[in-house]
């Protein structure tokens, strides 16, 4: 049995979970409640009371998690626990199928293929079945693998999945089903299994081979599963089959943190567990060791309105803490201003930048904030989504706009030329070399002789730039012209998933709308440093974290901002069904419980629609449900858009008008004389070595050496003295 010292290291519910070893146990582990500690001590407890380590099976979602738990258990016992079987569902499936797979006709030496291998096979089969070619717009290998894998993990028919989630590809459904059939046959004929096959065949093994099921269930008399709310239907069935002889299975999870349905996770696995295992003992871990009580009280309030849940109430013994702060900003720019002001305040209180995170529902919700951070040279790392200029389709449109302010931008020319049908890398490079050498590359483009195979697409590009140069037009109008040209190109280049990418292009319309000067827009969206220098520049201590909520699960920070909490954005506009709506609620709960001491919830009161009309919006329905006693409302001081944001009692948040940005004088080459000292937001300080008309200069930077910069892109500041 556990010694008294062990018991003193656990709270009462943890101890109950650790010592409940016989029969089914469901541990509902609230955020920050020590679930890993509970699993570790349970392994130690089982071995400590004489259970054979080889009869214990610990299933996790990452190999690192299993290794860490068993290492911690071995430290408690002064034993390596090396004979405990611990790992992911896939790794355990691999081990068992090599031992018992012969019953299903698989040789022990089957080969496991990864995602890249699977896509290579699909490509091969597409060619052999004549489903690909220069005149065919058949879905890419990546999308095909996504479909086949998605159908397996969601336990759905491939045809149903296509019509529900890839309806724009419905015309190819028969060919995709044929391809799936040949893919499965190819794997069997060549002794291959992909990741999904490992789970499917483990389940088949225990369903179809009684001898194997008996031996597996008899060997592993004690099963433990971490993050059970993230299991799919196949994994839940595997657990039931593996424990059928004894039902000694403990699963640990939190229904309130089930947010991965898009990966196939089934929320109802954890809700149905007591039905699948009659006599289940339910133990709730509610003491939180991460956050202050005000944050937990608001988090409890968020999830209290869930339609289906295991009722629990998080609490902590951590003393103090301020209430979460709610701020309704005038628009996205003022929302970004509020976040920046609070970050400055937190830093003044001693909170390092890497202990602050800004979370959001979708990657593009942070674009306005990214622009503000970049303009103020605040280093940030974005997780779970692309920065504004990193997605390929956004780069395509930005390339058009960049060429309007810098016609000698060879990278942008090459990118646009490669987007023309039938133009390959060699042709694109040849055209780029010819037109970039001219004084006016745009005029040189008009005069360039197009090849017959790609003349139509080339003429379309020429017409685009003629339309763009006809008259003085606002950036938003230029963007409209570029997007009108790009739409058919976009649908051809990204035929597989362009509907999902479309919202980014619509967001671009919104972002560019307030700008009166295209150069200012390009400056704000240009990320100057090359990737090779990025690691040298980034200091973890001085890096703000921007992250989608999905990518933030399992992490924690001293201070957390959750932005974009507007009606229509959070929950996601596509969350129509009850299940989708409830998962969005759980997503907000996950975001709130990432914070240890400071939590800020913000939303814009005005958003711009894709047709560039401003519309008033309210706060997220999930915020409207909260009791006002659980938060304080921030009030922006009207005299300053970036400082002086105060806090007042609950009520209606009022956004303050922001001062207009002062238009900067456009730098001219004559301002930079040889030998003058300059400062660059990435490269730091340096000395001008040479100037080259019309707008280039060489700068010897103190830390990064010689760099050639263009004044239209480089944000150089001349240093006095």
XYZ file of C-alpha atoms in Angstrom:
721
model
C 0.000 0.000 0.000
C 1.032 3.610 -0.325
C 3.017 4.861 2.632
C 1.627 7.773 4.689
C 4.204 10.055 3.086
C 2.680 9.234 -0.297
C -0.764 10.085 0.970
C 0.437 13.402 2.322
C 1.630 14.387 -1.143
C -1.841 14.011 -2.678
C -5.121 15.725 -2.013
C -8.104 13.560 -1.063
C -9.615 13.088 -4.570
C -6.173 12.405 -6.054
C -5.519 9.817 -3.386
C -8.911 8.215 -4.030
C -8.103 7.944 -7.743
C -4.638 6.524 -7.071
C -5.918 3.813 -4.741
C -9.075 2.849 -6.679
C -7.395 0.052 -8.600
C -10.177 -2.479 -9.136
C -12.990 -1.907 -11.618
C -13.645 1.009 -13.976
C -12.698 4.517 -12.790
C -13.392 7.801 -14.543
C -11.293 10.690 -13.274
C -12.667 14.078 -14.322
C -9.532 16.183 -13.986
C -10.232 19.904 -14.119
C -7.683 22.255 -15.652
C -4.503 22.485 -13.579
C -5.706 19.883 -11.073
C -2.699 17.565 -11.191
C -3.905 14.766 -13.480
C -0.370 13.779 -14.495
C 0.612 13.549 -10.837
C -2.369 11.296 -10.235
C -1.400 8.915 -13.049
C 2.235 8.829 -11.899
C 1.321 7.964 -8.328
C -1.159 5.341 -9.472
C 1.578 3.511 -11.391
C 3.766 3.725 -8.297
C 0.923 2.548 -6.067
C 0.155 -0.499 -8.225
C 3.762 -1.633 -8.338
C 4.237 -0.777 -4.668
C 1.447 -3.128 -3.664
C 2.892 -5.996 -5.694
C 1.255 -5.734 -9.118
C 3.503 -7.101 -11.872
C 4.712 -4.071 -13.877
C 4.205 -6.047 -17.092
C 0.475 -6.170 -16.414
C 0.165 -2.364 -16.503
C -0.652 -0.556 -19.765
C -0.456 3.251 -19.886
C -1.886 4.851 -23.048
C -1.134 8.494 -23.836
C -1.257 10.804 -26.851
C 2.467 11.539 -27.015
C 5.447 9.325 -26.376
C 7.001 12.116 -24.325
C 4.045 12.062 -21.909
C 4.344 8.324 -21.315
C 8.103 8.517 -20.842
C 7.807 11.415 -18.399
C 5.146 9.645 -16.325
C 7.106 6.407 -16.072
C 10.308 8.297 -15.259
C 8.542 10.171 -12.461
C 7.036 6.935 -11.153
C 10.459 5.303 -11.099
C 11.813 8.195 -9.014
C 9.041 7.694 -6.459
C 9.733 3.962 -6.222
C 13.477 4.041 -6.777
C 12.634 1.631 -9.567
C 12.941 2.116 -13.319
C 9.405 0.880 -14.072
C 10.982 -0.333 -17.298
C 8.652 -3.303 -17.519
C 5.510 -1.148 -17.614
C 4.120 -0.819 -21.143
C 3.612 2.842 -21.810
C 3.177 4.735 -25.045
C 0.772 6.097 -27.603
C -2.124 4.123 -29.025
C -0.168 3.824 -32.280
C 3.062 2.565 -30.718
C 1.253 -0.081 -28.660
C -0.740 -1.127 -31.735
C 2.497 -1.555 -33.649
C 3.929 -3.799 -30.935
C 0.816 -5.990 -30.693
C 0.283 -6.301 -34.433
C 3.833 -7.529 -34.918
C 3.098 -10.182 -32.317
C -0.435 -11.153 -33.315
C -0.874 -9.710 -36.820
C -0.384 -13.119 -38.433
C -3.948 -13.935 -37.373
C -5.104 -11.210 -39.791
C -2.689 -12.194 -42.552
C -0.012 -9.590 -41.784
C 3.621 -10.658 -41.676
C 5.540 -9.532 -38.603
C 7.839 -7.534 -40.846
C 5.214 -5.102 -42.203
C 6.418 -1.585 -42.878
C 4.815 1.493 -41.333
C 4.512 4.388 -43.755
C 4.366 8.021 -42.730
C 2.338 10.863 -44.179
C 4.869 11.596 -46.907
C 4.949 7.953 -47.999
C 1.140 7.849 -48.115
C 1.031 10.954 -50.314
C 3.672 9.431 -52.601
C 1.579 6.294 -53.066
C -1.523 8.353 -53.789
C 0.419 10.308 -56.408
C 1.600 7.081 -58.024
C -1.915 5.675 -58.101
C -3.358 8.910 -59.496
C -1.029 8.586 -62.464
C -1.618 4.872 -63.002
C -5.395 5.399 -62.870
C -5.026 8.408 -65.187
C -6.596 10.712 -62.632
C -3.905 13.357 -62.985
C -2.434 15.316 -65.831
C -1.922 18.841 -67.139
C -5.591 19.248 -68.103
C -7.084 17.731 -64.940
C -7.972 19.538 -61.751
C -8.137 16.413 -59.601
C -7.561 16.977 -55.863
C -3.954 16.912 -54.713
C -2.313 14.040 -52.869
C -2.432 16.043 -49.622
C -6.178 16.549 -49.767
C -6.812 12.928 -50.778
C -4.848 11.678 -47.757
C -6.719 14.154 -45.538
C -10.019 12.742 -46.760
C -9.111 9.074 -46.367
C -7.600 9.613 -42.921
C -10.472 11.844 -41.816
C -13.017 9.174 -42.701
C -11.146 6.612 -40.597
C -10.667 8.825 -37.546
C -14.240 10.081 -37.575
C -15.613 6.582 -38.229
C -17.508 7.847 -41.259
C -17.912 6.729 -44.831
C -15.573 8.517 -47.208
C -18.432 9.486 -49.496
C -20.375 11.098 -46.623
C -17.265 12.980 -45.505
C -16.693 14.372 -49.002
C -20.251 15.663 -49.357
C -20.227 17.196 -45.865
C -16.745 18.719 -45.685
C -15.447 18.861 -49.275
C -18.639 19.520 -51.206
C -16.752 21.602 -53.795
C -15.001 18.361 -54.810
C -18.158 16.258 -55.026
C -17.742 15.832 -58.785
C -14.703 13.653 -58.097
C -16.342 11.401 -55.504
C -16.397 8.228 -57.631
C -12.760 8.605 -58.613
C -11.753 9.318 -55.002
C -13.542 6.156 -53.829
C -11.752 4.194 -56.547
C -8.444 5.696 -55.449
C -9.139 4.761 -51.820
C -9.829 1.168 -52.874
C -6.559 0.929 -54.819
C -4.662 2.601 -51.978
C -5.853 -0.011 -49.490
C -5.027 -2.825 -51.917
C -1.576 -1.379 -52.603
C -0.742 -1.324 -48.884
C -1.865 -4.897 -48.340
C -0.011 -6.167 -51.421
C 3.209 -4.483 -50.321
C 3.032 -5.225 -46.585
C 2.438 -1.614 -45.578
C 0.408 0.089 -42.860
C -0.197 3.777 -42.367
C -0.924 5.327 -38.970
C -4.662 4.834 -39.284
C -4.213 1.172 -40.222
C -2.452 0.558 -36.906
C -5.572 1.508 -34.940
C -8.029 -0.108 -37.355
C -6.112 -3.387 -37.339
C -5.630 -3.430 -33.553
C -9.377 -3.089 -33.192
C -9.963 -5.776 -35.842
C -7.521 -8.085 -34.083
C -9.440 -7.987 -30.827
C -12.838 -8.175 -32.503
C -12.078 -11.007 -34.906
C -9.423 -13.084 -33.123
C -10.721 -14.380 -29.799
C -7.354 -15.919 -28.902
C -5.550 -12.595 -29.325
C -8.207 -10.681 -27.391
C -7.986 -13.179 -24.505
C -4.212 -12.955 -24.323
C -4.054 -9.149 -24.549
C -6.778 -8.603 -21.952
C -5.255 -11.215 -19.617
C -1.790 -9.682 -19.839
C -2.806 -6.071 -19.257
C -4.908 -6.320 -16.114
C -4.572 -2.622 -15.335
C -5.231 -0.052 -18.068
C -4.783 3.694 -17.756
C -5.637 6.240 -20.460
C -4.622 9.908 -20.396
C -6.591 12.714 -22.115
C -9.559 10.415 -22.700
C -11.689 13.297 -23.990
C -9.418 13.377 -27.061
C -9.994 9.752 -28.099
C -11.844 8.886 -31.283
C -14.403 6.110 -31.620
C -11.814 3.495 -32.648
C -9.621 4.243 -29.629
C -12.581 4.094 -27.241
C -13.556 0.712 -28.657
C -9.954 -0.518 -28.308
C -10.023 0.389 -24.605
C -13.311 -1.455 -24.110
C -12.045 -4.592 -25.868
C -8.681 -4.595 -24.082
C -10.358 -4.427 -20.662
C -13.220 -6.823 -21.343
C -11.952 -9.594 -18.983
C -11.501 -7.461 -15.886
C -12.734 -3.870 -16.448
C -9.763 -2.568 -14.460
C -9.462 0.578 -16.504
C -8.936 4.124 -15.321
C -9.375 6.948 -17.828
C -8.396 10.516 -17.014
C -9.732 13.528 -18.869
C -11.805 16.669 -18.783
C -15.014 16.866 -20.769
C -14.735 20.662 -20.544
C -11.518 20.555 -22.574
C -12.761 18.428 -25.474
C -11.944 20.700 -28.440
C -10.515 18.465 -31.168
C -13.530 17.137 -33.057
C -11.918 18.265 -36.322
C -9.254 15.598 -35.687
C -11.851 12.942 -35.009
C -12.033 13.247 -31.211
C -15.486 12.332 -29.909
C -16.760 14.327 -26.915
C -19.273 11.605 -26.112
C -16.586 8.997 -25.421
C -15.981 10.496 -21.989
C -19.694 11.129 -21.417
C -20.582 7.531 -22.356
C -17.803 5.885 -20.355
C -20.056 4.942 -17.405
C -22.464 3.302 -19.876
C -19.672 1.371 -21.585
C -18.356 0.273 -18.183
C -21.246 -0.284 -15.743
C -20.330 0.362 -12.129
C -17.871 3.125 -13.002
C -16.557 5.090 -10.038
C -16.408 8.810 -10.930
C -13.801 10.916 -9.120
C -13.481 14.650 -9.702
C -10.258 16.597 -9.309
C -11.361 20.172 -8.667
C -8.493 21.770 -6.752
C -6.495 23.872 -9.169
C -2.777 24.484 -8.630
C -2.307 26.976 -11.463
C -4.670 29.939 -11.326
C -6.043 32.463 -8.867
C -9.629 32.101 -7.665
C -11.051 35.043 -9.661
C -9.865 33.376 -12.882
C -11.287 30.032 -11.793
C -14.611 31.576 -10.796
C -15.028 33.091 -14.243
C -13.952 29.808 -15.885
C -16.528 27.938 -13.809
C -19.143 30.433 -14.967
C -18.221 29.888 -18.640
C -18.743 26.140 -18.478
C -21.734 26.197 -16.123
C -24.042 26.801 -19.097
C -22.828 23.752 -21.048
C -25.661 21.549 -22.248
C -23.876 18.323 -21.235
C -21.111 18.103 -18.685
C -19.799 16.530 -15.532
C -20.587 19.258 -13.018
C -17.489 20.453 -11.196
C -16.266 23.661 -9.608
C -12.589 24.559 -9.731
C -11.082 26.161 -6.648
C -7.600 26.991 -5.398
C -5.709 27.765 -2.236
C -3.638 30.377 -4.059
C -4.389 33.676 -2.367
C -5.166 37.023 -3.986
C -5.457 37.846 -7.629
C -7.327 40.475 -9.627
C -10.603 39.810 -11.372
C -10.475 39.089 -15.101
C -10.853 42.258 -17.151
C -13.359 42.646 -19.984
C -12.845 45.299 -22.648
C -15.205 46.193 -25.466
C -13.077 48.119 -27.965
C -14.375 50.461 -30.627
C -12.772 48.391 -33.405
C -9.893 45.979 -33.987
C -7.275 48.718 -33.978
C -8.414 49.998 -30.604
C -8.550 46.400 -29.371
C -4.903 45.992 -30.400
C -4.080 49.286 -28.670
C -5.666 48.073 -25.447
C -3.703 44.809 -25.559
C -0.433 46.682 -26.135
C -1.141 49.083 -23.273
C -1.866 46.234 -20.865
C 1.259 44.365 -21.988
C 3.314 47.453 -21.192
C 1.645 47.644 -17.782
C 2.333 43.965 -17.079
C 5.980 44.384 -18.011
C 6.182 47.341 -15.634
C 4.897 44.987 -12.921
C 7.730 42.573 -13.682
C 5.928 40.066 -15.908
C 8.349 39.004 -18.683
C 7.123 39.087 -22.261
C 7.390 35.310 -22.676
C 4.971 34.884 -19.753
C 2.273 36.735 -21.712
C 0.122 35.098 -24.380
C -2.528 36.440 -26.742
C -5.018 33.742 -27.747
C -7.636 33.783 -30.500
C -10.181 31.551 -32.217
C -8.750 31.714 -35.752
C -5.342 32.678 -37.084
C -6.490 35.776 -38.980
C -8.053 37.316 -35.851
C -4.591 38.495 -34.776
C -3.620 40.231 -38.034
C -4.333 43.761 -36.799
C -2.412 43.085 -33.587
C 0.495 41.660 -35.591
C 0.720 44.867 -37.596
C 0.793 46.973 -34.428
C 3.417 44.735 -32.821
C 5.578 44.816 -35.942
C 5.341 48.610 -36.235
C 6.583 48.907 -32.649
C 9.340 46.286 -33.092
C 7.863 43.995 -30.428
C 9.072 40.460 -31.035
C 6.398 37.790 -31.121
C 6.071 34.132 -31.978
C 2.858 32.962 -33.601
C 1.685 29.421 -33.059
C -1.125 27.454 -34.612
C -1.611 29.713 -37.609
C 0.285 31.686 -40.192
C 1.384 35.259 -39.883
C -0.243 37.569 -42.350
C 2.474 37.245 -44.997
C 3.225 33.538 -44.581
C 0.258 31.858 -46.260
C 0.888 31.217 -49.945
C -2.341 32.751 -51.255
C -1.831 35.946 -49.255
C 1.737 36.182 -50.556
C 0.384 36.025 -54.099
C -1.866 39.070 -53.676
C 0.708 40.993 -51.666
C 3.207 40.392 -54.487
C 0.961 42.432 -56.813
C 0.741 45.321 -54.346
C 4.463 45.226 -53.560
C 5.284 45.639 -57.250
C 3.257 48.834 -57.366
C 5.582 50.431 -54.815
C 8.743 48.621 -55.915
C 8.655 47.435 -59.553
C 12.185 46.016 -59.162
C 11.081 43.395 -56.630
C 12.305 40.272 -58.462
C 10.888 37.840 -55.903
C 7.397 39.203 -56.415
C 7.750 39.076 -60.198
C 8.905 35.479 -60.078
C 6.017 34.534 -57.795
C 3.379 36.103 -60.040
C 4.851 34.645 -63.227
C 4.853 31.154 -61.710
C 1.138 31.568 -61.037
C 0.508 31.675 -64.801
C -0.618 28.357 -66.227
C 2.137 26.624 -68.264
C 4.900 28.916 -66.964
C 7.644 26.961 -65.197
C 10.598 28.098 -63.082
C 12.986 28.530 -66.029
C 10.560 30.657 -68.028
C 9.659 32.735 -64.969
C 13.319 33.392 -64.227
C 13.989 34.350 -67.854
C 11.114 36.850 -67.926
C 12.060 38.267 -64.530
C 15.673 38.801 -65.616
C 14.555 40.596 -68.772
C 12.027 42.987 -67.257
C 13.899 43.751 -64.034
C 16.851 45.085 -66.027
C 14.620 47.738 -67.600
C 14.152 51.214 -66.146
C 10.415 50.559 -66.026
C 9.780 46.834 -65.425
C 6.028 47.309 -65.748
C 6.422 48.738 -69.235
C 8.939 46.021 -70.095
C 6.348 43.436 -69.093
C 3.919 44.851 -71.650
C 6.537 44.555 -74.404
C 7.734 41.040 -73.552
C 6.880 38.438 -76.263
C 4.686 35.761 -74.711
C 4.898 32.088 -75.697
C 1.827 30.562 -77.369
C 1.222 28.059 -74.529
C 1.033 30.701 -71.827
C 0.028 33.822 -73.746
C -3.493 33.966 -72.351
C -2.377 33.957 -68.724
C 0.464 36.372 -69.441
C -1.895 38.806 -71.193
C -4.119 38.698 -68.106
C -1.165 39.740 -65.936
C -0.309 42.569 -68.318
C -3.907 43.803 -68.249
C -3.854 43.690 -64.447
C -0.950 46.125 -64.212
C -2.418 48.366 -66.890
C -5.608 48.595 -64.833
C -3.628 49.279 -61.666
C -1.631 52.121 -63.249
C -4.487 53.882 -65.044
C -5.333 56.379 -62.350
C -4.574 57.416 -58.808
C -6.554 54.993 -56.684
C -6.902 54.245 -52.981
C -5.194 51.106 -51.640
C -8.574 49.439 -51.118
C -9.449 49.999 -54.789
C -6.085 48.641 -55.906
C -6.674 45.610 -53.691
C -10.076 45.044 -55.316
C -8.517 45.075 -58.790
C -5.795 42.659 -57.704
C -8.293 40.299 -56.084
C -10.574 40.344 -59.147
C -7.620 39.207 -61.262
C -6.449 36.719 -58.664
C -9.738 34.905 -57.961
C -9.645 32.506 -60.964
C -5.890 32.036 -60.505
C -6.486 31.329 -56.815
C -9.183 28.732 -57.533
C -6.870 26.973 -59.981
C -3.779 26.985 -57.765
C -5.627 25.900 -54.632
C -8.471 23.910 -56.194
C -8.512 21.436 -53.300
C -9.264 23.792 -50.450
C -9.774 27.306 -51.787
C -13.107 27.727 -49.934
C -11.248 27.392 -46.627
C -8.615 29.898 -47.746
C -11.152 32.392 -49.097
C -11.744 34.017 -45.716
C -8.109 35.156 -45.622
C -8.552 37.098 -48.859
C -11.736 38.645 -47.507
C -9.824 39.586 -44.377
C -7.226 41.335 -46.544
C -9.952 43.644 -47.838
C -10.805 44.534 -44.257
C -7.210 45.138 -43.214
C -6.288 47.397 -46.132
C -9.503 49.468 -46.002
C -8.345 52.128 -43.459
C -5.094 52.889 -45.350
C -4.780 55.968 -47.536
C -1.237 55.215 -48.638
C -0.159 51.889 -50.191
C 3.423 52.354 -49.045
C 2.303 52.522 -45.415
C 0.348 49.303 -45.859
C 3.338 47.524 -47.404
C 5.577 48.808 -44.608
C 3.192 47.480 -41.975
C 2.911 44.044 -43.556
C 6.559 43.523 -44.493
C 8.533 41.287 -42.194
C 12.057 42.229 -43.143
C 14.478 39.760 -41.443
C 15.496 36.587 -43.304
C 14.700 33.327 -41.554
C 18.347 32.407 -41.153
C 18.863 35.373 -38.831
C 15.595 34.994 -36.957
C 16.875 32.574 -34.323
C 19.811 34.821 -33.506
C 17.453 37.725 -33.015
C 14.744 36.001 -30.983
C 15.261 35.924 -27.253
C 12.694 33.696 -25.541
C 12.548 36.019 -22.544
C 11.608 38.937 -24.794
C 9.149 37.157 -27.083
C 5.395 37.522 -26.843
C 3.346 34.420 -27.668
C 0.447 34.652 -30.125
C -1.477 31.422 -30.451
C -4.703 29.841 -31.551
C -6.520 28.373 -28.573
C -6.241 24.889 -30.020
C -2.452 25.171 -29.996
C -2.425 26.572 -26.445
C -4.124 23.609 -24.777
C -1.904 22.120 -22.083
C 0.148 25.313 -21.751
C -0.021 28.139 -19.225
C 1.166 31.735 -18.839
C 1.188 34.350 -16.113
C -1.044 36.598 -18.221
C -3.429 35.680 -21.014
C -5.399 37.862 -23.434
C -8.285 36.299 -25.334
C -9.123 38.594 -28.255
C -11.828 38.696 -30.918
C -14.649 37.657 -28.570
C -17.303 39.239 -30.777
C -20.641 37.813 -31.795
C -20.136 36.022 -35.110
C -16.447 35.399 -34.466
C -16.579 33.471 -31.220
C -18.334 31.111 -31.470
C -17.279 30.609 -35.053
C -19.928 31.709 -37.530
C -20.139 28.149 -38.883
C -20.999 26.681 -35.450
C -24.640 26.004 -36.226
C -25.318 22.671 -34.534
C -25.579 22.109 -30.820
C -22.405 20.011 -30.725
C -20.361 22.628 -32.581
C -21.744 25.413 -30.397
C -20.857 23.538 -27.217
C -17.336 22.817 -28.436
C -16.871 26.548 -29.014
C -17.916 27.140 -25.394
C -15.328 24.609 -24.243
C -12.756 26.389 -26.394
C -13.288 29.601 -24.425
C -13.021 27.648 -21.176
C -9.669 26.216 -22.290
C -8.441 29.722 -23.153
C -9.445 31.187 -19.785
C -7.829 28.382 -17.780
C -4.418 28.984 -19.409
C -3.942 32.102 -17.214
C -2.271 31.987 -13.821
C -2.723 35.547 -12.465
C -4.020 37.894 -15.172
C -6.823 37.316 -17.662
C -8.134 39.812 -20.223
C -11.138 39.227 -22.484
C -11.541 41.660 -25.390
C -13.778 42.174 -28.395
C -14.295 44.850 -31.068
C -17.687 46.596 -31.167
C -17.329 47.267 -34.867
C -16.122 44.916 -37.590
C -15.715 45.382 -41.287
C -17.510 42.854 -43.452
C -15.964 41.435 -46.657
C -17.964 43.966 -48.688
C -16.173 46.679 -46.706
C -19.142 47.868 -44.724
C -18.712 48.551 -41.054
C -21.191 46.772 -38.849
C -21.857 47.000 -35.148
C -21.414 43.751 -33.260
C -21.951 42.713 -29.691
C -19.876 40.594 -27.387
C -19.787 36.821 -27.757
C -22.944 35.109 -26.445
C -20.643 33.218 -24.086
C -19.568 36.509 -22.505
C -23.157 37.726 -22.312
C -23.990 34.713 -20.159
C -21.365 35.572 -17.531
C -22.324 37.081 -14.206
C -20.978 40.628 -14.056
C -19.609 39.980 -10.577
C -16.965 37.694 -12.099
C -15.102 40.416 -14.011
C -14.239 44.093 -14.143
C -14.679 46.281 -17.198
C -11.792 48.257 -18.620
C -12.299 51.838 -19.697
C -9.973 53.535 -22.161
C -8.834 57.048 -21.341
C -9.829 59.204 -24.320
C -6.699 61.278 -24.212
C -4.397 58.365 -24.985
C -4.999 55.326 -27.146
C -2.070 53.314 -25.823
C -1.749 54.227 -22.144
C -4.134 55.149 -19.396
C -6.563 52.264 -19.836
C -8.198 52.037 -16.441
C -10.654 49.647 -14.870
C -14.126 50.460 -13.642
C -16.941 48.471 -12.136
C -18.963 46.066 -14.320
C -21.064 47.753 -16.949
C -20.717 48.708 -20.573
C -17.143 48.969 -21.825
C -16.403 52.067 -23.838
C -13.643 52.182 -26.418
C -11.655 55.366 -26.671
C -10.925 57.099 -29.948
C -7.355 56.640 -31.069
C -5.094 59.392 -32.263
C -4.425 59.273 -35.970
C -1.010 58.067 -36.932
C 1.284 60.840 -37.996
C 2.243 60.425 -41.606
C 5.975 59.880 -41.809
C 8.065 61.803 -44.290
C 9.171 59.445 -47.035
C 12.898 58.834 -46.735
C 15.099 59.889 -49.657
C 18.517 58.500 -50.503
C 20.163 61.885 -50.013
C 19.333 61.691 -46.290
C 21.836 58.830 -45.881
C 25.436 59.904 -46.346
C 28.380 57.519 -46.271
C 29.484 56.963 -42.665
C 26.224 58.032 -40.987
C 24.878 55.816 -38.229
C 21.438 54.251 -38.652
C 19.131 51.921 -36.737
C 17.059 49.062 -38.193
C 14.235 47.319 -36.248
C 15.794 43.887 -36.850
C 19.468 44.296 -37.721
C 20.084 46.942 -35.054
C 22.645 49.733 -35.428
C 25.003 50.068 -38.364
C 26.981 52.404 -40.597
C 26.049 53.398 -44.144
C 28.763 52.048 -46.461
C 27.423 52.983 -49.902
C 24.319 54.472 -51.521
C 23.079 53.301 -54.915
C 20.460 55.319 -56.825
C 17.590 55.308 -57.042
C 16.784 53.887 -53.560
C 19.295 51.258 -52.392
C 22.082 51.446 -49.862
C 24.634 49.110 -48.260
C 24.800 49.174 -44.465
C 27.453 47.474 -42.304
C 25.528 46.367 -39.227
C 27.386 45.880 -35.958
C 25.941 42.393 -35.353
C 24.754 41.196 -38.752
C 27.413 42.431 -41.162
C 26.859 44.025 -44.565
C 23.267 44.183 -45.832
C 21.863 45.729 -48.999
C 18.540 47.416 -48.266
C 15.889 49.190 -50.298
C 14.425 52.350 -48.800
C 10.905 51.320 -49.814
C 11.170 48.345 -47.446
C 13.774 49.111 -44.820
C 12.588 51.114 -41.811
C 15.838 52.943 -41.175
C 16.234 55.660 -38.574
C 19.176 58.064 -38.747
C 20.891 58.308 -35.368
C 22.020 61.691 -34.118
C 25.735 62.135 -33.783
